[in-house]
Short mmCIF file of C-alpha atoms and ligand atoms in Angstrom, two decimals:
data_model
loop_
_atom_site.label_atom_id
_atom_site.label_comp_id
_atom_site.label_asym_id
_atom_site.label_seq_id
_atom_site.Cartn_x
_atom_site.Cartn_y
_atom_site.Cartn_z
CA UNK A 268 74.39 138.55 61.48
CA UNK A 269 73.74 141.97 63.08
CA UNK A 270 73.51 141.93 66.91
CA UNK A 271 69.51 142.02 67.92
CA UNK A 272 68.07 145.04 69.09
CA UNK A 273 65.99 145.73 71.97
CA UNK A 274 63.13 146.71 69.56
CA UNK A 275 63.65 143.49 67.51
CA UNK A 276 63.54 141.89 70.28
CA UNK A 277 60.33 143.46 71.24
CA UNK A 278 58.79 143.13 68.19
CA UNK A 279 59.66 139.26 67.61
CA UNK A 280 57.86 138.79 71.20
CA UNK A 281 54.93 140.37 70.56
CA UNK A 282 54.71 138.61 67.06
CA UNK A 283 55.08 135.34 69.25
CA UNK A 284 53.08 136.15 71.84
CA UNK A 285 50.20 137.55 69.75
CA UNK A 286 49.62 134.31 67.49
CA UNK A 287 49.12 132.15 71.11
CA UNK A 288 47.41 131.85 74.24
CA UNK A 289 49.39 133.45 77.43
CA UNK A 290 50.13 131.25 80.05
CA UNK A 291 47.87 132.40 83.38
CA UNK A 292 49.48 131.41 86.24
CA UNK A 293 47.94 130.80 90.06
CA UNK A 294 50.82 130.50 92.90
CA UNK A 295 49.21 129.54 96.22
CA UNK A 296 51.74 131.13 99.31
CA UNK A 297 52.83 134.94 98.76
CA UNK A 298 55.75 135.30 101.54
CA UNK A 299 59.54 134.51 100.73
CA UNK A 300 58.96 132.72 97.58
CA UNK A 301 55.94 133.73 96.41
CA UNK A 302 57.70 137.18 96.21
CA UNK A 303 60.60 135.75 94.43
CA UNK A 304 58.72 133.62 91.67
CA UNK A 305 56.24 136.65 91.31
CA UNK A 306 59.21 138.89 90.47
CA UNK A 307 60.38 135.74 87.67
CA UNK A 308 56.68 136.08 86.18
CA UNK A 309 56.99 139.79 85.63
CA UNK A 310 60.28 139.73 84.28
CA UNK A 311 60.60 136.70 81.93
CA UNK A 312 59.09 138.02 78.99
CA UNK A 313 60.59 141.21 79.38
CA UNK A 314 64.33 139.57 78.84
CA UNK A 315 63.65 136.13 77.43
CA UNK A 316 61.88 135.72 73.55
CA UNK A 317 59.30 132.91 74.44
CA UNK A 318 56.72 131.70 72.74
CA UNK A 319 53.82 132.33 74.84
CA UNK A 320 53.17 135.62 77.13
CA UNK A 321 53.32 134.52 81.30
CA UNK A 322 50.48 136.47 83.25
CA UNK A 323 50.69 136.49 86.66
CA UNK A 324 47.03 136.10 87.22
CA UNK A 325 45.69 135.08 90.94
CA UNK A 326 47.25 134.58 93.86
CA UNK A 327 45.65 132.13 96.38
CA UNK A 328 46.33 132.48 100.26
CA UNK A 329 44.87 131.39 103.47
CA UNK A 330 43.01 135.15 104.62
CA UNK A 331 41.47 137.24 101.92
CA UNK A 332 43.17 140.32 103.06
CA UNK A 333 46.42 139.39 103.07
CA UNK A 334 46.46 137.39 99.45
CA UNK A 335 44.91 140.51 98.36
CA UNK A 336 47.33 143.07 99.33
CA UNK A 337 50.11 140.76 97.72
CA UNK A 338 48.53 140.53 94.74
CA UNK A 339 48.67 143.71 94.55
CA UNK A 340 51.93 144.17 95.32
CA UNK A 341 53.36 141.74 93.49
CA UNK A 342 51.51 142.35 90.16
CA UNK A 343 48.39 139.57 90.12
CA UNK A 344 45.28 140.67 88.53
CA UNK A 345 43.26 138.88 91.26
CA UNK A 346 43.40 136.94 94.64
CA UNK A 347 41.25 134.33 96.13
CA UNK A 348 41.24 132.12 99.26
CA UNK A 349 39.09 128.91 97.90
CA UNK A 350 42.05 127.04 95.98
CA UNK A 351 39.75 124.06 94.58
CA UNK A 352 37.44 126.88 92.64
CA UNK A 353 40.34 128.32 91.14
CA UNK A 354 41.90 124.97 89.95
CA UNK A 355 37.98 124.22 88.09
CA UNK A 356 38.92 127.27 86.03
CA UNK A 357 40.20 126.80 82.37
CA UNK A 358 42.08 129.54 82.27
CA UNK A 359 44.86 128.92 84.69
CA UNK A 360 47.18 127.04 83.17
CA UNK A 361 49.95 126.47 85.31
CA UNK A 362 50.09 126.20 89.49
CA UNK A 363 52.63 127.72 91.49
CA UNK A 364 53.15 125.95 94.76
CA UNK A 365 55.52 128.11 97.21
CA UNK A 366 53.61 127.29 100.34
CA UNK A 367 55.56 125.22 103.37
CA UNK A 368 56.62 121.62 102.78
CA UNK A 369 53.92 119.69 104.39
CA UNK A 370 51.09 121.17 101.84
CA UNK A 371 53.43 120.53 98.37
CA UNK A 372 51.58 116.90 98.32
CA UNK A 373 48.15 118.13 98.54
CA UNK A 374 48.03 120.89 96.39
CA UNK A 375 50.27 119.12 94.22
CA UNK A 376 47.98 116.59 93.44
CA UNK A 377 44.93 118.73 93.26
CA UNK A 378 46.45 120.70 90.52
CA UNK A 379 47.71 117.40 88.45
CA UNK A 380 44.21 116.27 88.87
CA UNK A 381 42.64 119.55 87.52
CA UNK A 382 44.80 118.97 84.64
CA UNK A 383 47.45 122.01 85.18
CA UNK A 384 50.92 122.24 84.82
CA UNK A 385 52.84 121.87 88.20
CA UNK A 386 55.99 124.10 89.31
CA UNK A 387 56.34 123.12 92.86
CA UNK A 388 59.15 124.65 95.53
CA UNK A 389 61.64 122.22 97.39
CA UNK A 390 61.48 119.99 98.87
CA UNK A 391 59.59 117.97 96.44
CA UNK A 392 57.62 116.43 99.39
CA UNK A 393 57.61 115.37 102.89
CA UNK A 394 58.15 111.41 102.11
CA UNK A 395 59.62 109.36 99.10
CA UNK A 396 56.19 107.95 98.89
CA UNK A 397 54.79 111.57 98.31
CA UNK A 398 57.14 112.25 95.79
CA UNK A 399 56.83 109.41 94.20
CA UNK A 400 52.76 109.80 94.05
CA UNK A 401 53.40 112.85 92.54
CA UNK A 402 56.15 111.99 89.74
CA UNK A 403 53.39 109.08 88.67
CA UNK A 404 50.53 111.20 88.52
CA UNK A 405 52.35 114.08 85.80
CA UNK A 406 53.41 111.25 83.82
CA UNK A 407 49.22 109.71 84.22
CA UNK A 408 48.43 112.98 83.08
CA UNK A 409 51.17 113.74 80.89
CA UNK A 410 51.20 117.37 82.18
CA UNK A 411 54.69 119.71 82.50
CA UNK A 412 56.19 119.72 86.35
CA UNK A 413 59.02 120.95 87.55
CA UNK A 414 60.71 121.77 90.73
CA UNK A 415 62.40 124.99 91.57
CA UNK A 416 65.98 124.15 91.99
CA UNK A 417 66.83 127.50 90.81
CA UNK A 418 70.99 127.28 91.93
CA UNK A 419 71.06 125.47 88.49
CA UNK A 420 70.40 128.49 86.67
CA UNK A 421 72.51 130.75 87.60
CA UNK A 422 75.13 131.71 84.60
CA UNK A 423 78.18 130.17 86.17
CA UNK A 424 76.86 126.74 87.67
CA UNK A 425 75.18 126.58 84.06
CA UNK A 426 78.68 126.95 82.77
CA UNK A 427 80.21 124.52 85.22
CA UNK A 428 78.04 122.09 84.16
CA UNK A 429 78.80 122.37 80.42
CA UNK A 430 82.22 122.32 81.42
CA UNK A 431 82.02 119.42 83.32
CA UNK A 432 80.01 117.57 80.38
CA UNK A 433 82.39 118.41 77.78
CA UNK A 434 84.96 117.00 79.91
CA UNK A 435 87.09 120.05 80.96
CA UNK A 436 87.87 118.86 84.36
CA UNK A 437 87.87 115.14 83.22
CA UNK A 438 86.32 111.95 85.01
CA UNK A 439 84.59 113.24 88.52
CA UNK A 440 86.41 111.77 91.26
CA UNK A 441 85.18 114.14 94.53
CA UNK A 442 81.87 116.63 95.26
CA UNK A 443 82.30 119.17 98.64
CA UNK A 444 79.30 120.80 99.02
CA UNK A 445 78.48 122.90 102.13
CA UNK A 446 75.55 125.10 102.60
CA UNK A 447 75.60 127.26 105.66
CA UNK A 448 73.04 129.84 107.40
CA UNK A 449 73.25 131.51 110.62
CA UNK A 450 69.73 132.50 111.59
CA UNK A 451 68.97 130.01 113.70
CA UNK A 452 72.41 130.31 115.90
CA UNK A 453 70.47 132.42 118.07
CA UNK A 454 68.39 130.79 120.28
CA UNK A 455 65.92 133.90 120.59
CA UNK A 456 64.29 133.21 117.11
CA UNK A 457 60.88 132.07 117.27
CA UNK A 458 59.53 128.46 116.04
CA UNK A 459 58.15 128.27 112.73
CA UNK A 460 57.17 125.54 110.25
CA UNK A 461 60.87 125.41 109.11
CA UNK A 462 61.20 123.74 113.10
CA UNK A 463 58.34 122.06 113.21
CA UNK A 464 58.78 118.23 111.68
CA UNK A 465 55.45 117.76 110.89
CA UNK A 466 55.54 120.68 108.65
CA UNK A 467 58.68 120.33 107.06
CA UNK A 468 59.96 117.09 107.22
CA UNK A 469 63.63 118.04 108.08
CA UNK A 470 65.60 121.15 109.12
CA UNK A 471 68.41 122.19 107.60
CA UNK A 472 68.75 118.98 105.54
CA UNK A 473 65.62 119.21 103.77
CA UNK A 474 66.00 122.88 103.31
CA UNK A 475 69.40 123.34 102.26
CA UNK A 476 71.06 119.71 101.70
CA UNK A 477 68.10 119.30 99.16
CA UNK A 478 70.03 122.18 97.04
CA UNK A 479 73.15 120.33 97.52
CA UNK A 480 71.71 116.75 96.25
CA UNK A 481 70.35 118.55 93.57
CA UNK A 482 73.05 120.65 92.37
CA UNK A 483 75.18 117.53 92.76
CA UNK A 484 73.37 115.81 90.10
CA UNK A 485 72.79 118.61 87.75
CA UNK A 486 76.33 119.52 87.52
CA UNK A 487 78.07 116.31 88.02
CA UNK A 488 75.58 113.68 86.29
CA UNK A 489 76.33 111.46 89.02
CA UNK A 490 73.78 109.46 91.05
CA UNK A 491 73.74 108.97 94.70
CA UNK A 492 74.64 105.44 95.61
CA UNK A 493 74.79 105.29 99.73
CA UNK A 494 75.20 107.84 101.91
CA UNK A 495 75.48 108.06 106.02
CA UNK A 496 74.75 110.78 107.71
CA UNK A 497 74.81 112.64 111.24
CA UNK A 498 72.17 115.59 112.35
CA UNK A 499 72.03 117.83 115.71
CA UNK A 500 69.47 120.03 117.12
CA UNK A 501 71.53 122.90 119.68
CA UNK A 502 68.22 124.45 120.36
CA UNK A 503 66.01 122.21 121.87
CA UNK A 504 63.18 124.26 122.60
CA UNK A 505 62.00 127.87 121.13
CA UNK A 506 59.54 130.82 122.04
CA UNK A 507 56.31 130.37 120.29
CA UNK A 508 56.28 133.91 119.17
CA UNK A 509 53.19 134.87 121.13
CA UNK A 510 52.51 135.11 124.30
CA UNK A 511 55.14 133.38 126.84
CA UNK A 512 55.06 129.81 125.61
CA UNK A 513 58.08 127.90 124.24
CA UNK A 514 58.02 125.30 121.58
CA UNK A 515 60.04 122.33 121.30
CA UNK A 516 62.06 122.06 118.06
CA UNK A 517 61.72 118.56 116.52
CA UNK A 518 64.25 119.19 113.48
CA UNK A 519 68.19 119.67 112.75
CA UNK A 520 69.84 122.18 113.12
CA UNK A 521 72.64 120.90 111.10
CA UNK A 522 72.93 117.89 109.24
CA UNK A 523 76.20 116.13 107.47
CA UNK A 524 76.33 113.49 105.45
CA UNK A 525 78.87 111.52 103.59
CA UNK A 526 77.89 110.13 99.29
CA UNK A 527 79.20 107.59 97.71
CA UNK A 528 78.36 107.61 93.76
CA UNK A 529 77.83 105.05 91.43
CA UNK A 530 80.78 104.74 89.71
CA UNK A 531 83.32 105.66 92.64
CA UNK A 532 83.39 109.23 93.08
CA UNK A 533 83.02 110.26 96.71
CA UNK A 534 81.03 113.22 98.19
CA UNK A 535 80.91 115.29 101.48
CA UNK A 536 78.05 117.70 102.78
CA UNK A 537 76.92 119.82 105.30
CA UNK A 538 73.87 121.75 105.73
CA UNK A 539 73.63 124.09 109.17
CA UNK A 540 70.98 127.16 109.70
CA UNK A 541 73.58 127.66 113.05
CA UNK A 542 76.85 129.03 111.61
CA UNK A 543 77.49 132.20 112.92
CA UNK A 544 78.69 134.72 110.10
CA UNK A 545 77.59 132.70 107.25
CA UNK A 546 74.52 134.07 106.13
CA UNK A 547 74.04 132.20 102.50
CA UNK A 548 76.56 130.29 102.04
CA UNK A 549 76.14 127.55 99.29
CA UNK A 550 79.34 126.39 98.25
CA UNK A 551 79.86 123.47 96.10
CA UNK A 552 83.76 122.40 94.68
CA UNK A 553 84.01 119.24 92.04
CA UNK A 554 87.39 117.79 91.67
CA UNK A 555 88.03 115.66 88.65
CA UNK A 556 91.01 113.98 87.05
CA UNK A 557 91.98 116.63 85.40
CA UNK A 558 91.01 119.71 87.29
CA UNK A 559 88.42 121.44 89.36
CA UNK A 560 85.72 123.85 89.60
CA UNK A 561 84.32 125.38 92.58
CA UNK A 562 81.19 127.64 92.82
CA UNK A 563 79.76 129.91 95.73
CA UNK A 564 76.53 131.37 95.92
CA UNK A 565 77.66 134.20 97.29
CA UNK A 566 79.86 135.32 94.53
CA UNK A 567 77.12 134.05 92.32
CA UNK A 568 78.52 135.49 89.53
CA UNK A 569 82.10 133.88 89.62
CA UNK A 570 83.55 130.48 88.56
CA UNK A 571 86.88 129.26 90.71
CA UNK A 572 88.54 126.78 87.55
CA UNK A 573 91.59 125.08 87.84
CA UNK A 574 92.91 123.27 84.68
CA UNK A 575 96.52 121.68 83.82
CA UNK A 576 96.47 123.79 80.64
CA UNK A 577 99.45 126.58 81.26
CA UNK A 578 103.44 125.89 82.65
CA UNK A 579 103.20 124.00 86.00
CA UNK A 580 105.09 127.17 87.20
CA UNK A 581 101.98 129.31 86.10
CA UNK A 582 98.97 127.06 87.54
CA UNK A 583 96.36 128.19 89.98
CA UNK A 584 93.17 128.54 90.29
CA UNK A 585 91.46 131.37 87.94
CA UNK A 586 88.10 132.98 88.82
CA UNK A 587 85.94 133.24 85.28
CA UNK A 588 83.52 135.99 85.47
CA UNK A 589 80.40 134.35 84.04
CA UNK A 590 78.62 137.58 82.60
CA UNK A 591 80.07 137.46 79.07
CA UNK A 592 77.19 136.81 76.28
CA UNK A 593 79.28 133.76 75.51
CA UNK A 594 77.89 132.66 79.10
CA UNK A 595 74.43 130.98 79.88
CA UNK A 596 71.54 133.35 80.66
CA UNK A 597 74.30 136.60 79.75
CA UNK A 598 73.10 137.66 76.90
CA UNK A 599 69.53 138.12 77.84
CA UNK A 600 70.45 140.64 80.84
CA UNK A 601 73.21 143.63 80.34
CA UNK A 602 76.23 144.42 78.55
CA UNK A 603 79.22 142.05 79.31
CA UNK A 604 80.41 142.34 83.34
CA UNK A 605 76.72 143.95 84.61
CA UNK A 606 76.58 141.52 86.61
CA UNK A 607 72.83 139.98 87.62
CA UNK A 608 71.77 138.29 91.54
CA UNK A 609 69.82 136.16 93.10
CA UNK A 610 66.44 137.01 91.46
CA UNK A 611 67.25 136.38 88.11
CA UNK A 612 68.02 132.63 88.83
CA UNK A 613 63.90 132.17 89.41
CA UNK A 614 63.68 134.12 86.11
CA UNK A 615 65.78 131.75 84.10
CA UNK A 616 64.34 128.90 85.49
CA UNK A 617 60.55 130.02 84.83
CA UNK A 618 61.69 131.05 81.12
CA UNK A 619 63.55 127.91 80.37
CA UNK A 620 60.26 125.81 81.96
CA UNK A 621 58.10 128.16 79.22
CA UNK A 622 60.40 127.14 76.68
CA UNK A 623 59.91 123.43 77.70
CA UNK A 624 55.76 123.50 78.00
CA UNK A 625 55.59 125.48 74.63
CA UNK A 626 57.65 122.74 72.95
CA UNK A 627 56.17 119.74 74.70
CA UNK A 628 59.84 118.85 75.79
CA UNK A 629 60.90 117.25 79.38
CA UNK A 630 62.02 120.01 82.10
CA UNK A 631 65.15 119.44 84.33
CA UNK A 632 64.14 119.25 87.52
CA UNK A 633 61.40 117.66 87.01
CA UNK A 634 59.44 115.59 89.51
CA UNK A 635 61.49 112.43 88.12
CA UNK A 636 64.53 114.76 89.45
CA UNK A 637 62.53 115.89 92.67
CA UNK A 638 61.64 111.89 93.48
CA UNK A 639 65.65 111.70 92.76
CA UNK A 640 66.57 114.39 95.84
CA UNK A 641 64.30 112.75 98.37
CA UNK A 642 65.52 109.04 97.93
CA UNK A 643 69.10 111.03 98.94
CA UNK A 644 67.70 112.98 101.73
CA UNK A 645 65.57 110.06 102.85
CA UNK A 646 68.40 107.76 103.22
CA UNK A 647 70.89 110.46 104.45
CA UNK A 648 67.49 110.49 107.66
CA UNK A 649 67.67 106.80 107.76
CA UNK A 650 71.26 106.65 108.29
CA UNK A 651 71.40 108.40 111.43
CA UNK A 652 69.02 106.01 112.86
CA UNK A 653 70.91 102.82 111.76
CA UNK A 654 74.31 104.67 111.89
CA UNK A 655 75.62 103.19 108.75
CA UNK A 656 75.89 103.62 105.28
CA UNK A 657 72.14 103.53 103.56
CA UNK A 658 71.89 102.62 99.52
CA UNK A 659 69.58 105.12 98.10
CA UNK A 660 66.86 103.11 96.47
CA UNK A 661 66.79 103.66 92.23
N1 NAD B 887 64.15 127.65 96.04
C1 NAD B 887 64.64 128.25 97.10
O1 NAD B 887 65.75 128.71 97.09
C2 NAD B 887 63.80 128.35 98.34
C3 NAD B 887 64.08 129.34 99.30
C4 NAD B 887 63.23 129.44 100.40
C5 NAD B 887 62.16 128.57 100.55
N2 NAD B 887 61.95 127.60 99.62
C6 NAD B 887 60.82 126.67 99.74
O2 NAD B 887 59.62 127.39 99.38
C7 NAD B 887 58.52 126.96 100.18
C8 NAD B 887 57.91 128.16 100.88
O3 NAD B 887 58.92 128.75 101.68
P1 NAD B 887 58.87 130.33 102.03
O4 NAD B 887 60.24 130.66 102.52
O5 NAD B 887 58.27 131.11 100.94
O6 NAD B 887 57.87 130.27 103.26
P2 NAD B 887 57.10 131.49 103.93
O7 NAD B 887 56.77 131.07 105.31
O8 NAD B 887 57.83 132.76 103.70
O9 NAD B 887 55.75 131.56 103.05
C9 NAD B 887 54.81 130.52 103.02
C10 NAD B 887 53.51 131.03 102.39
O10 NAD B 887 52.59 129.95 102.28
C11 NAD B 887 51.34 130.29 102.90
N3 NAD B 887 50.75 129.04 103.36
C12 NAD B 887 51.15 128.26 104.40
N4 NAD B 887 50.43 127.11 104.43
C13 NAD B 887 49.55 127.19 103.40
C14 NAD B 887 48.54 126.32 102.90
N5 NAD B 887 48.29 125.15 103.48
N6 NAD B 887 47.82 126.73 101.81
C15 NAD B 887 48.06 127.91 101.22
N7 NAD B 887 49.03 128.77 101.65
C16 NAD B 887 49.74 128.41 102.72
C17 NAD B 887 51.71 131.29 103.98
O11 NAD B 887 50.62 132.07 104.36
C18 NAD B 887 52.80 132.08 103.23
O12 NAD B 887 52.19 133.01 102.32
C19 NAD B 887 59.07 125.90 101.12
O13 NAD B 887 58.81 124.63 100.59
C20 NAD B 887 60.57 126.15 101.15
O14 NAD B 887 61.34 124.99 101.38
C21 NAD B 887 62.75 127.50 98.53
#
């Protein structure tokens, strides 16, 4: 069968897209994420053949000025600052919550209630409770949700985890996952909402350990069965960022825990925003029974595999370059080797949760996966109180 062309590709999406409805989309928050998830709107239909055109239509913020300049910037066709009149309009069809943690609840449930479809950033929520209201209420309403875990979609932990499913590295005996940031090493940065508990929930665990818990059970399969955990805050107090004042910071600064899994396998993590030099550092390794795989955000594009398969003499670790079109997500970008970034792993997960809506199929992470991550980080917080191994509740 002859290789697709750009214009056949063209031409089969505008056939799709012109026998359906697009998908208008309203993302409330337009800083960090909203930039990134914007940029995944723009760009999915342009590399991915889905079935129904994704408009970036209104942005909703907090001061009319602002949410209108990023709507502009980022490609929206309108802004607005009154989020309940934009969720009575039929037309949107999906919300796009990339605000701070404490407000994913809220608008959340607002949005299930005006009978959209839900993509909401991590963490899920502030409390298992939360999450759990929220998983209920998509099934009630039998809408789409899902939660943007993007680290699953980039090509090479996609590959690692059809590795690890066919069986490649055998029966999953060990996870080492670390996730390390420096920004917060220096004591001169401000407070924000990402130190302020009643915002966020956590620091560094919620933030980055949520990854970790997630990745975990994308990759691996396995479910968290007790964990224990211990957190530190160096900083104790920050400036406010205006005027004089300080702020006291109520959250980690770095959290570890250790897993145990149903089933046996063991598990190790660390999450810290106060690692001087590493500046994104998400590194997970898996060692099974009959090999390992190791993955690090920051060579995003690389798979570390070590298999028994050549002359003991000859064994080692081998780094697979995961930008062959035999490779998930590959084929939709460049040639073989162009290599793609951060960016595109919010593209692949907006196009595969498309794919899902159009076809009425379940989405991975959904909020079932989302309720999943914040039993794990709940009992990782509980743990440090009680100093013992917590069972993370099914
Ligand atoms: N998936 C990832 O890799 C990733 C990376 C960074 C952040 N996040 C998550 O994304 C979310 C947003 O983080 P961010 O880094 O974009 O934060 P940010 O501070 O850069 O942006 C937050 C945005 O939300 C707006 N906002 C705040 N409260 C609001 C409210 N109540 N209603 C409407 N808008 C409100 C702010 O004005 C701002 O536009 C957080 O939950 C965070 O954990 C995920």
């Amino acid at each position: 069968m002859p290789k697709p062309t750009l214009a056949s590709r063209a031409a089969a999406r505008v056939a799709a897209s012109a026998s359906t409805q697009p998908l208008r989309i309203a993302m409330v928050g337009h800083a960090f994420m909203g930039r990134a998830h914007s940029n995944a709107m723009r760009q999915a239909n342009r590399f991915f053949n889905l079935p129904r055109q994704v408009v970036p239509q209104i942005v909703v913020g907090r001061d009319a000025v602002r949410a209108a300049a990023a709507a502009d910037q980022f490609g929206f066709l309108e802004s607005a600052i009154d989020l309940d009149h934009v969720l009575s309009r039929d037309d949107i069809d999906i919300v796009d919550v990339a605000t701070p943690n404490d407000s994913h609840h809220a608008i959340t449930m607002a949005a299930l209630r005006a009978g959209k479809h839900v993509l909401c950033e991590k963490p899920l929520a502030m409390t298992l409770q939360q999450a759990k209201e929220m998983a209920a209420l998509a099934k009630q309403k039998k809408l789409r949700v899902g939660v943007w875990h993007n680290y699953r979609r980039a090509p090479a932990t996609a590959l690692a985890q059809k590795m690890i499913a066919r069986g490649d590295i055998g029966e999953v005996r060990q996870v080492r996952a670390v996730y390390l940031q420096d920004w917060l090493a220096d004591g001169s940065i401000p407070a924000s909402w990402r130190t302020d508990k009643k915002l966020c929930g956590s620091g560094a665990h919620g933030d980055l350990n949520a990854h970790l818990v997630d990745l975990t059970r994308a990759l691996t399969g396995l479910e968290f069965e007790s964990v224990c955990g211990m957190q530190q805050t160096f900083t104790k107090e920050r400036p406010t960022g205006v005027g004089k004042g300080k702020a006291k910071v109520t959250v980690d600064d770095a959290f570890c825990f250790l897993a145990k899994f149903r089933g046996g396998a063991i598990g190790t993590y660390e999450a810290t925003r106060a690692a001087p030099g590493r500046k994104n550092h998400n590194r997970i390794e898996i060692s099974g029974s009959l090999g390992s795989i190791a993955w690090n955000l920051e060579r995003m594009n690389e798979l570390e595999v070590f298999l028994h398969d050549s002359p003991r003499d000859a064994q080692g670790f081998r780094t697979v370059m995961c930008m062959d079109s035999v490779h998930p997500y590959a084929a939709n970008w460049w040639p073989d080797g162009h290599i793609v970034g951060y960016e595109h792993t919010f593209v692949h997960h907006l196009a595969d949760f498309v794919v899902a809506l159009c076809a009425n199929q379940p989405f991975a992470p959904g909020f079932d996966d989302g309720v999943a991550v914040q039993a794990v980080l709940e009992a990782a917080l509980q743990s440090v109180e009680r100093g013992a191994f917590v069972t993370v509740p099914r």
